[in-house]
Short mmCIF file of C-alpha atoms and ligand atoms in Angstrom, two decimals:
data_model
loop_
_atom_site.label_atom_id
_atom_site.label_comp_id
_atom_site.label_asym_id
_atom_site.label_seq_id
_atom_site.Cartn_x
_atom_site.Cartn_y
_atom_site.Cartn_z
CA MET A 1 -35.19 -28.59 -11.64
CA THR A 2 -36.44 -28.63 -15.19
CA THR A 3 -36.43 -25.92 -17.79
CA ILE A 4 -38.70 -25.87 -20.81
CA ILE A 5 -37.24 -23.91 -23.68
CA VAL A 6 -39.86 -22.81 -26.18
CA GLN A 7 -38.57 -22.40 -29.73
CA PRO A 8 -38.32 -20.39 -31.88
CA SER A 9 -38.39 -17.58 -29.30
CA GLY A 10 -36.05 -19.35 -26.85
CA THR A 11 -38.31 -18.42 -23.91
CA GLU A 12 -37.18 -20.36 -20.84
CA ILE A 13 -39.73 -21.56 -18.29
CA HIS A 14 -39.02 -23.19 -14.96
CA VAL A 15 -41.09 -26.28 -14.18
CA GLU A 16 -41.46 -27.99 -10.81
CA PRO A 17 -40.67 -31.71 -10.62
CA GLY A 18 -43.66 -33.92 -11.42
CA ASP A 19 -45.63 -31.21 -13.23
CA THR A 20 -46.89 -32.03 -16.70
CA VAL A 21 -45.72 -29.78 -19.52
CA LEU A 22 -49.19 -28.19 -19.60
CA SER A 23 -49.47 -27.58 -15.87
CA GLY A 24 -45.89 -26.28 -15.76
CA LEU A 25 -46.58 -23.78 -18.51
CA GLN A 26 -49.93 -22.76 -17.00
CA LYS A 27 -48.43 -22.28 -13.54
CA ALA A 28 -45.89 -19.97 -15.17
CA GLY A 29 -48.71 -17.84 -16.57
CA TYR A 30 -48.80 -19.20 -20.11
CA ALA A 31 -51.77 -20.43 -22.12
CA TYR A 32 -52.32 -22.18 -25.43
CA THR A 33 -55.12 -24.17 -27.00
CA VAL A 34 -55.97 -27.21 -24.92
CA GLY A 35 -59.09 -29.34 -24.65
CA CYS A 36 -59.88 -32.04 -22.14
CA ARG A 37 -56.59 -31.69 -20.19
CA ARG A 38 -57.03 -35.43 -19.58
CA GLY A 39 -55.21 -37.06 -22.48
CA GLY A 40 -58.31 -37.91 -24.51
CA CYS A 41 -58.68 -35.37 -27.30
CA GLY A 42 -55.16 -34.85 -28.63
CA ILE A 43 -55.60 -31.09 -29.11
CA CYS A 44 -52.66 -30.24 -26.85
CA LYS A 45 -49.97 -31.93 -28.94
CA ILE A 46 -46.65 -30.13 -29.26
CA ASP A 47 -43.28 -31.16 -30.70
CA VAL A 48 -40.34 -31.98 -28.49
CA LEU A 49 -37.12 -31.04 -30.30
CA ASP A 50 -34.78 -32.10 -27.52
CA GLY A 51 -35.04 -33.82 -24.14
CA GLU A 52 -36.94 -36.70 -22.55
CA PHE A 53 -40.44 -36.97 -21.14
CA SER A 54 -42.76 -39.72 -19.97
CA TYR A 55 -46.52 -40.03 -19.63
CA CYS A 56 -47.89 -39.91 -16.11
CA ARG A 57 -51.04 -41.85 -17.08
CA PRO A 58 -51.97 -44.39 -19.76
CA VAL A 59 -52.56 -42.67 -23.09
CA ALA A 60 -54.95 -44.21 -25.64
CA GLU A 61 -53.46 -45.50 -28.90
CA THR A 62 -56.10 -43.57 -30.83
CA VAL A 63 -54.74 -40.35 -29.32
CA ILE A 64 -51.00 -41.00 -29.78
CA THR A 65 -50.04 -43.41 -32.55
CA ASP A 66 -46.93 -45.60 -32.48
CA GLU A 67 -45.35 -43.32 -35.05
CA GLU A 68 -46.06 -40.27 -32.92
CA ARG A 69 -44.56 -41.98 -29.90
CA ALA A 70 -41.27 -42.08 -31.81
CA ASP A 71 -41.25 -38.77 -33.66
CA GLY A 72 -41.18 -36.32 -30.75
CA THR A 73 -44.93 -35.69 -30.64
CA CYS A 74 -45.82 -34.86 -27.07
CA LEU A 75 -49.29 -34.92 -25.53
CA SER A 76 -48.52 -31.97 -23.30
CA CYS A 77 -51.33 -32.44 -20.76
CA ARG A 78 -50.02 -35.89 -19.83
CA ALA A 79 -46.27 -35.56 -20.46
CA VAL A 80 -43.91 -35.04 -17.54
CA PRO A 81 -40.42 -33.78 -18.48
CA GLY A 82 -37.57 -36.11 -17.46
CA ASP A 83 -35.00 -33.38 -17.96
CA ASP A 84 -34.81 -30.05 -19.76
CA LEU A 85 -37.12 -30.01 -22.78
CA THR A 86 -36.89 -27.94 -25.91
CA ILE A 87 -40.36 -27.69 -27.41
CA GLN A 88 -42.14 -26.09 -30.30
CA MET A 89 -45.85 -25.27 -30.41
CA ARG A 90 -47.93 -26.44 -33.33
CA ASP A 91 -50.89 -24.36 -34.59
CA ALA A 92 -51.54 -22.79 -31.22
CA SER A 93 -48.97 -20.27 -30.07
CA LEU A 94 -47.91 -19.97 -26.47
CA ARG A 95 -49.02 -16.68 -24.94
CA LEU A 96 -48.30 -15.14 -21.58
CA VAL A 97 -51.74 -14.48 -20.09
CA ASN A 98 -50.67 -13.95 -16.50
CA PRO A 99 -47.57 -11.73 -16.42
CA LEU A 100 -47.48 -11.84 -12.62
CA LEU A 101 -46.99 -15.61 -12.64
CA GLY A 102 -44.54 -15.13 -15.50
CA GLN A 103 -42.37 -12.83 -13.35
CA LEU A 104 -42.49 -15.20 -10.39
CA ASN A 105 -41.49 -18.08 -12.67
CA GLU A 106 -38.58 -16.11 -14.04
CA LYS A 107 -37.33 -15.46 -10.49
CA ALA A 108 -37.74 -19.15 -9.59
CA ARG A 109 -35.84 -20.14 -12.71
CA LYS A 110 -32.95 -17.81 -11.87
CA ARG A 111 -32.88 -19.02 -8.27
CA ALA A 112 -32.85 -22.65 -9.37
CA LYS A 113 -30.03 -21.95 -11.79
CA ALA A 114 -27.89 -20.04 -9.32
CA PRO A 115 -26.22 -22.94 -7.41
CA SER A 116 -24.88 -24.41 -10.62
CA THR A 117 -22.97 -21.18 -11.34
CA PRO A 118 -19.45 -21.47 -9.85
CA PRO A 119 -18.84 -18.92 -7.09
CA GLU A 120 -16.85 -15.93 -8.24
CA GLU A 121 -13.14 -15.90 -7.37
CA GLN A 122 -12.32 -13.57 -4.51
CA MET B 1 -94.21 -45.86 -29.47
CA GLY B 2 -90.97 -47.43 -30.69
CA ILE B 3 -87.85 -45.90 -29.14
CA MET B 4 -88.54 -44.79 -25.57
CA ARG B 5 -85.11 -43.50 -24.65
CA MET B 6 -81.37 -43.85 -24.88
CA GLY B 7 -80.98 -46.81 -22.55
CA TYR B 8 -77.23 -46.88 -22.25
CA ALA B 9 -74.04 -45.16 -23.33
CA HIS B 10 -71.06 -47.50 -23.46
CA VAL B 11 -67.74 -45.66 -23.51
CA ARG B 12 -64.05 -46.43 -23.28
CA VAL B 13 -61.80 -45.17 -20.50
CA THR B 14 -58.02 -45.33 -20.23
CA ASP B 15 -57.79 -45.95 -16.49
CA MET B 16 -60.65 -47.74 -14.73
CA THR B 17 -59.65 -46.73 -11.21
CA GLU B 18 -59.76 -43.03 -12.07
CA ALA B 19 -62.93 -43.51 -14.12
CA LYS B 20 -64.71 -45.23 -11.23
CA ASN B 21 -63.75 -42.41 -8.96
CA HIS B 22 -65.34 -39.94 -11.38
CA TYR B 23 -68.53 -41.79 -12.29
CA ALA B 24 -69.23 -43.24 -8.83
CA SER B 25 -67.78 -40.75 -6.32
CA THR B 26 -68.13 -37.46 -8.20
CA LEU B 27 -71.24 -38.09 -10.30
CA GLY B 28 -72.77 -40.50 -7.78
CA LEU B 29 -73.81 -43.33 -10.12
CA TYR B 30 -74.37 -46.74 -8.57
CA GLU B 31 -72.17 -49.61 -9.70
CA THR B 32 -74.31 -52.62 -10.58
CA LEU B 33 -71.79 -54.99 -12.15
CA GLU B 34 -68.11 -55.39 -12.82
CA ASP B 35 -66.99 -57.93 -15.38
CA THR B 36 -64.58 -58.62 -18.23
CA SER B 37 -65.66 -58.15 -21.84
CA PRO B 38 -65.33 -61.04 -24.30
CA GLU B 39 -62.23 -59.22 -25.61
CA GLY B 40 -60.72 -59.29 -22.12
CA ASN B 41 -61.28 -55.65 -21.13
CA LYS B 42 -62.41 -54.69 -17.65
CA ARG B 43 -65.97 -53.28 -17.64
CA VAL B 44 -68.07 -51.53 -15.03
CA PHE B 45 -71.84 -50.98 -15.29
CA TYR B 46 -73.71 -48.11 -13.60
CA LYS B 47 -77.20 -46.80 -13.03
CA GLY B 48 -78.49 -43.48 -11.68
CA TRP B 49 -80.68 -43.33 -8.58
CA ASP B 50 -83.86 -42.54 -10.53
CA GLU B 51 -83.35 -45.25 -13.16
CA TRP B 52 -84.89 -48.66 -12.66
CA ASP B 53 -83.06 -50.68 -15.29
CA HIS B 54 -79.79 -52.46 -14.52
CA HIS B 55 -77.48 -49.94 -16.21
CA SER B 56 -77.35 -46.76 -18.25
CA VAL B 57 -73.59 -46.24 -18.40
CA VAL B 58 -70.99 -48.86 -19.26
CA LEU B 59 -67.28 -48.14 -18.94
CA GLU B 60 -64.79 -50.34 -20.76
CA GLU B 61 -61.07 -50.07 -20.12
CA GLY B 62 -58.81 -49.44 -23.11
CA GLY B 63 -58.86 -46.14 -25.01
CA VAL B 64 -61.37 -43.29 -25.16
CA GLY B 65 -64.59 -42.50 -27.01
CA VAL B 66 -67.90 -44.24 -27.48
CA VAL B 67 -68.24 -47.98 -28.06
CA LYS B 68 -72.01 -48.03 -28.65
CA TYR B 69 -75.41 -46.81 -27.57
CA GLY B 70 -78.37 -48.87 -26.42
CA TRP B 71 -81.91 -47.76 -27.30
CA LYS B 72 -84.86 -49.19 -25.40
CA VAL B 73 -88.14 -49.76 -27.25
CA GLU B 74 -91.59 -49.94 -25.66
CA HIS B 75 -92.84 -53.17 -27.23
CA GLU B 76 -91.05 -56.35 -28.25
CA ALA B 77 -92.54 -55.95 -31.74
CA ASP B 78 -90.85 -52.55 -32.10
CA ILE B 79 -87.55 -54.39 -32.57
CA ASP B 80 -88.85 -56.13 -35.71
CA ALA B 81 -90.38 -52.92 -37.01
CA ILE B 82 -87.12 -51.00 -36.55
CA GLU B 83 -85.15 -53.85 -38.10
CA LYS B 84 -87.30 -53.63 -41.23
CA LYS B 85 -87.02 -49.87 -41.42
CA ALA B 86 -83.24 -50.07 -40.96
CA GLN B 87 -82.98 -52.60 -43.79
CA THR B 88 -85.18 -50.46 -46.00
CA PHE B 89 -82.87 -47.55 -45.23
CA GLY B 90 -79.99 -49.70 -46.50
CA LEU B 91 -78.34 -50.61 -43.22
CA THR B 92 -76.92 -54.03 -42.38
CA VAL B 93 -78.68 -55.28 -39.29
CA GLU B 94 -77.57 -58.16 -37.11
CA ARG B 95 -79.52 -59.90 -34.38
CA MET B 96 -78.29 -59.53 -30.82
CA SER B 97 -78.98 -62.32 -28.34
CA SER B 98 -80.03 -62.04 -24.77
CA GLY B 99 -76.94 -61.87 -22.57
CA GLU B 100 -74.55 -60.48 -25.19
CA ASN B 101 -74.76 -57.41 -23.00
CA PRO B 102 -75.19 -58.47 -19.36
CA GLU B 103 -78.81 -58.16 -18.20
CA VAL B 104 -80.02 -57.01 -21.64
CA GLY B 105 -82.49 -59.05 -23.71
CA ASP B 106 -82.68 -59.90 -27.41
CA GLY B 107 -82.43 -57.14 -29.95
CA ILE B 108 -80.73 -55.85 -33.05
CA ARG B 109 -77.46 -54.10 -33.75
CA PHE B 110 -76.38 -51.94 -36.64
CA THR B 111 -73.76 -49.37 -37.53
CA THR B 112 -75.21 -46.00 -38.46
CA THR B 113 -74.19 -43.80 -41.38
CA SER B 114 -72.24 -41.82 -38.77
CA ASP B 115 -70.20 -44.97 -37.90
CA HIS B 116 -71.70 -45.34 -34.45
CA VAL B 117 -72.94 -48.71 -33.20
CA PHE B 118 -76.59 -48.76 -32.09
CA GLU B 119 -78.26 -51.59 -30.22
CA VAL B 120 -82.03 -51.74 -29.94
CA TYR B 121 -83.57 -53.87 -27.20
CA HIS B 122 -86.79 -54.26 -25.27
CA SER B 123 -85.84 -55.76 -21.93
CA GLN B 124 -83.21 -55.10 -19.34
CA THR B 125 -83.20 -56.49 -15.81
CA SER B 126 -85.13 -54.13 -13.59
CA ILE B 127 -83.47 -53.21 -10.32
CA GLY B 128 -85.77 -50.40 -9.23
CA THR B 129 -85.12 -46.76 -8.39
CA GLU B 130 -83.38 -45.79 -5.18
CA VAL B 131 -86.57 -44.24 -3.76
CA GLY B 132 -88.80 -47.12 -4.86
CA THR B 133 -92.30 -46.86 -6.27
CA HIS B 134 -94.31 -47.19 -3.05
CA ASN B 135 -95.02 -43.73 -1.62
CA PRO B 136 -91.62 -42.59 -2.91
CA ASP B 137 -89.64 -39.69 -1.51
CA PRO B 138 -88.50 -37.16 -4.11
CA PHE B 139 -84.83 -38.07 -3.80
CA PRO B 140 -82.59 -40.39 -1.79
CA ARG B 141 -81.29 -38.97 1.46
CA HIS B 142 -77.66 -40.03 1.00
CA LEU B 143 -76.68 -39.03 -2.49
CA VAL B 144 -73.00 -39.19 -3.35
CA GLY B 145 -71.31 -36.24 -5.09
CA VAL B 146 -73.56 -34.67 -7.72
CA GLY B 147 -76.02 -37.54 -7.33
CA VAL B 148 -77.10 -37.56 -10.98
CA PRO B 149 -80.50 -39.24 -11.32
CA ALA B 150 -80.28 -40.49 -14.90
CA LEU B 151 -78.59 -40.53 -18.27
CA ASP B 152 -80.17 -37.91 -20.51
CA HIS B 153 -78.82 -37.58 -24.05
CA SER B 154 -75.72 -37.56 -26.21
CA LEU B 155 -74.14 -35.49 -28.98
CA ILE B 156 -72.13 -37.19 -31.70
CA THR B 157 -70.34 -35.99 -34.81
CA CYS B 158 -70.37 -37.25 -38.39
CA GLU B 159 -69.53 -36.04 -41.86
CA ASP B 160 -73.13 -35.93 -43.08
CA PRO B 161 -75.56 -34.74 -40.38
CA LYS B 162 -78.38 -34.55 -42.94
CA LEU B 163 -78.11 -38.25 -43.73
CA MET B 164 -77.90 -39.13 -40.03
CA GLU B 165 -80.98 -37.01 -39.34
CA LYS B 166 -82.80 -38.88 -42.09
CA LEU B 167 -81.78 -42.19 -40.53
CA LEU B 168 -82.98 -41.16 -37.09
CA MET B 169 -86.27 -39.96 -38.53
CA GLU B 170 -86.97 -42.88 -40.83
CA VAL B 171 -85.60 -45.74 -38.74
CA PHE B 172 -86.19 -44.49 -35.19
CA GLY B 173 -89.22 -42.27 -35.83
CA PHE B 174 -87.44 -39.28 -34.28
CA TYR B 175 -88.36 -35.68 -35.04
CA ALA B 176 -86.08 -32.65 -34.91
CA THR B 177 -86.75 -30.08 -32.18
CA GLU B 178 -83.92 -27.77 -33.22
CA ARG B 179 -81.63 -27.45 -36.21
CA VAL B 180 -78.66 -25.33 -37.20
CA GLN B 181 -78.57 -24.50 -40.90
CA THR B 182 -76.23 -22.54 -43.15
CA SER B 183 -79.22 -20.42 -44.21
CA LEU B 184 -83.00 -20.34 -44.22
CA ASP B 185 -83.05 -21.09 -47.95
CA ALA B 186 -84.30 -24.41 -49.24
CA ASP B 187 -80.82 -25.42 -50.42
CA HIS B 188 -79.17 -24.93 -47.00
CA ASP B 189 -76.67 -27.31 -45.51
CA LEU B 190 -77.44 -28.87 -42.16
CA VAL B 191 -74.81 -28.06 -39.52
CA GLY B 192 -76.48 -29.76 -36.59
CA THR B 193 -79.75 -31.37 -35.51
CA TRP B 194 -81.34 -32.19 -32.16
CA LEU B 195 -83.80 -35.09 -32.18
CA THR B 196 -86.18 -36.99 -29.95
CA SER B 197 -89.07 -39.43 -30.09
CA ASN B 198 -91.01 -38.10 -27.12
CA ASN B 199 -91.37 -35.01 -24.89
CA GLN B 200 -87.70 -34.99 -23.94
CA ILE B 201 -86.10 -32.03 -25.69
CA HIS B 202 -83.41 -34.18 -27.28
CA GLN B 203 -82.21 -37.75 -26.99
CA LEU B 204 -79.50 -37.55 -29.61
CA ALA B 205 -77.94 -34.56 -31.32
CA VAL B 206 -75.68 -34.70 -34.34
CA ILE B 207 -73.25 -32.04 -35.55
CA GLY B 208 -70.86 -32.02 -38.48
CA GLY B 209 -67.38 -33.39 -37.77
CA PRO B 210 -65.42 -36.59 -38.06
CA GLN B 211 -67.20 -39.93 -38.30
CA GLY B 212 -67.85 -42.05 -35.22
CA LYS B 213 -66.85 -39.50 -32.61
CA LEU B 214 -68.29 -38.63 -29.23
CA HIS B 215 -68.86 -35.00 -28.37
CA HIS B 216 -70.49 -35.65 -25.00
CA PHE B 217 -73.04 -37.69 -23.12
CA ALA B 218 -75.19 -35.95 -20.54
CA PHE B 219 -76.88 -36.55 -17.21
CA ARG B 220 -80.18 -34.98 -16.23
CA LEU B 221 -80.56 -32.51 -13.38
CA ASP B 222 -83.63 -30.55 -12.25
CA ASP B 223 -82.65 -26.90 -12.41
CA TRP B 224 -80.08 -24.11 -12.34
CA SER B 225 -79.18 -24.54 -8.70
CA GLN B 226 -78.34 -28.21 -9.23
CA VAL B 227 -76.19 -27.33 -12.23
CA GLY B 228 -74.33 -24.77 -10.10
CA HIS B 229 -73.96 -27.26 -7.27
CA ALA B 230 -72.58 -29.84 -9.69
CA ALA B 231 -70.01 -27.33 -10.94
CA ASP B 232 -68.94 -26.62 -7.34
CA ILE B 233 -68.38 -30.33 -6.77
CA PHE B 234 -66.37 -30.60 -9.99
CA THR B 235 -63.97 -27.98 -8.69
CA MET B 236 -63.74 -29.68 -5.29
CA ASP B 237 -62.91 -32.96 -7.05
CA ASP B 238 -60.47 -31.41 -9.55
CA VAL B 239 -62.66 -32.41 -12.50
CA SER B 240 -61.55 -30.72 -15.72
CA VAL B 241 -64.43 -28.31 -16.38
CA ASP B 242 -64.97 -27.34 -20.01
CA VAL B 243 -67.79 -24.79 -19.65
CA THR B 244 -69.01 -23.31 -16.37
CA PRO B 245 -72.79 -23.04 -15.80
CA THR B 246 -74.59 -21.32 -18.65
CA ARG B 247 -77.67 -21.67 -20.82
CA HIS B 248 -78.00 -23.14 -24.27
CA GLY B 249 -79.96 -21.09 -26.79
CA ILE B 250 -80.65 -24.35 -28.59
CA THR B 251 -83.03 -26.40 -26.37
CA ARG B 252 -83.08 -23.61 -23.73
CA GLY B 253 -81.35 -26.04 -21.37
CA GLN B 254 -79.03 -25.13 -18.50
CA THR B 255 -75.67 -26.77 -18.64
CA THR B 256 -72.16 -27.41 -17.46
CA TYR B 257 -69.67 -29.38 -19.53
CA PHE B 258 -66.75 -31.28 -18.02
CA PHE B 259 -64.37 -34.09 -18.89
CA ASP B 260 -64.03 -37.51 -17.33
CA PRO B 261 -60.49 -38.56 -16.33
CA SER B 262 -59.92 -40.09 -19.78
CA GLY B 263 -61.00 -36.94 -21.64
CA ASN B 264 -64.53 -37.99 -22.64
CA ARG B 265 -66.79 -34.95 -22.38
CA ASN B 266 -69.76 -35.18 -20.01
CA GLU B 267 -72.55 -32.69 -19.38
CA VAL B 268 -75.10 -32.06 -16.68
CA PHE B 269 -78.24 -30.71 -18.31
CA ALA B 270 -81.40 -29.24 -16.82
CA GLY B 271 -84.52 -27.58 -18.15
CA GLY B 272 -85.39 -27.15 -21.78
CA TYR B 273 -88.98 -27.08 -22.94
CA LEU B 274 -91.36 -29.95 -23.52
CA ALA B 275 -91.08 -31.29 -27.04
CA TYR B 276 -94.04 -32.41 -29.17
CA PRO B 277 -93.94 -33.95 -32.65
CA ASP B 278 -96.31 -31.27 -33.97
CA ARG B 279 -94.11 -28.47 -32.68
CA PRO B 280 -92.41 -26.39 -35.37
CA THR B 281 -88.67 -27.05 -35.43
CA ASN B 282 -86.57 -24.18 -34.08
CA VAL B 283 -84.06 -23.11 -36.69
CA TRP B 284 -80.76 -21.41 -35.94
CA THR B 285 -78.67 -19.89 -38.66
CA VAL B 286 -75.00 -20.67 -38.41
CA ASP B 287 -74.05 -17.02 -37.85
CA GLN B 288 -75.93 -17.25 -34.54
CA LEU B 289 -74.38 -20.57 -33.51
CA GLY B 290 -72.43 -18.94 -30.67
CA GLN B 291 -75.66 -17.77 -29.06
CA GLY B 292 -77.28 -21.09 -29.88
CA ILE B 293 -74.66 -23.05 -27.96
CA PHE B 294 -73.56 -20.62 -25.22
CA TYR B 295 -76.43 -18.20 -24.80
CA HIS B 296 -74.69 -15.74 -22.48
CA ALA B 297 -71.17 -15.65 -23.91
CA ARG B 298 -72.71 -15.63 -27.42
CA GLU B 299 -69.55 -17.03 -28.91
CA LEU B 300 -68.21 -20.50 -29.38
CA ASN B 301 -65.07 -21.36 -27.49
CA GLU B 302 -62.36 -23.03 -29.53
CA ARG B 303 -62.92 -26.36 -27.81
CA PHE B 304 -66.60 -26.92 -28.55
CA THR B 305 -66.32 -28.22 -32.08
CA THR B 306 -62.74 -29.53 -32.01
CA VAL B 307 -62.46 -31.48 -28.77
CA LEU B 308 -63.88 -34.96 -29.35
CA THR B 309 -63.02 -38.49 -28.30
S1 FES C 401 -55.94 -31.45 -23.81
FE1 FES C 401 -57.01 -33.22 -24.55
S2 FES C 401 -55.36 -34.61 -24.83
FE2 FES C 401 -54.36 -32.93 -23.88
#
């Protein structure tokens, strides 16, 4: 399981394996400014502060420069988290537009976390 | 008559397999050639069912955005005339030999003030329409996906739309059917312009923005119901839809915008009125741009002017 932590608020979002950052956030009820959703326009860039991701499709050099590939810039519609990611939005803020999905995601996140908590001593 | 139409749009795609799926299976274009460019990139050439020339869309693997446009002229001599006008305008024109583009004849090539590459040619191998010319049926029985009949127009961005409009008028003999201006005063700035050389409502539109960028290229459909049907197919095929069916105030056309798998914006476009060179140009003031672009929503979405390839 993967968790995306959105700074500076610290909001934690549960993402299913294989989902891109964008689709993970959208499935959890969140929205932010995106464009083509196909890796071509570069509008959906965010900053990754911590954690690894990879691109699920080829991404054009004109969209992500070599420098950006090294500085934590993340094309969120094509990036798939490798493990937990700490991210920060750029100009566009992340907003919860579907609270119902948000609640379901919160439950899924808690469920996914539960097994890693050591059972309480009897 | 000089320029007859936009003959081809040549664009880059990041993944050819996905792109072929979109342009052939979802849009229903016919593949006419697959080759490798002189630079070693995979290319695929397509035509629509109602087009007779060899190709109207060229996909080239490696990146996104537009490589160039081809413009077909009516007479061989139009090439020389346009070359002279381009030189008079101050452009550097080079000659293009037959075969530099597969199945395309001699012509000229120049880079516009908007940093787009234009090729002007007179001949392209004729394949024929899918329905033929002998007692033709109105459409082919076995269309694939949307079954787009033909390439229609494109919208590009540049820093100086006024200069680009001047180029299209002076070099190509285009006239503006619609314009968006900052005001109705004589000293207005030009925000956007929609131009054509014939009765087609627009062949190329230009709006302010970065140099050399593609906003969209569009395919022609007949009417509202086809636009709606196309949008249904886009959802079935998980195409990223930008704008669901609506009308443009500018051109009066009916539209749906969507993205190809590389993020290049496409459009299916129907309707609009017949254009004539003696028709007064429709003028939109920039405060009404929302209604001009999306007639029903009457406001621009945040993607329309920022999402480009
Ligand atoms: S939304 Fe266009 S690149 Fe991600």
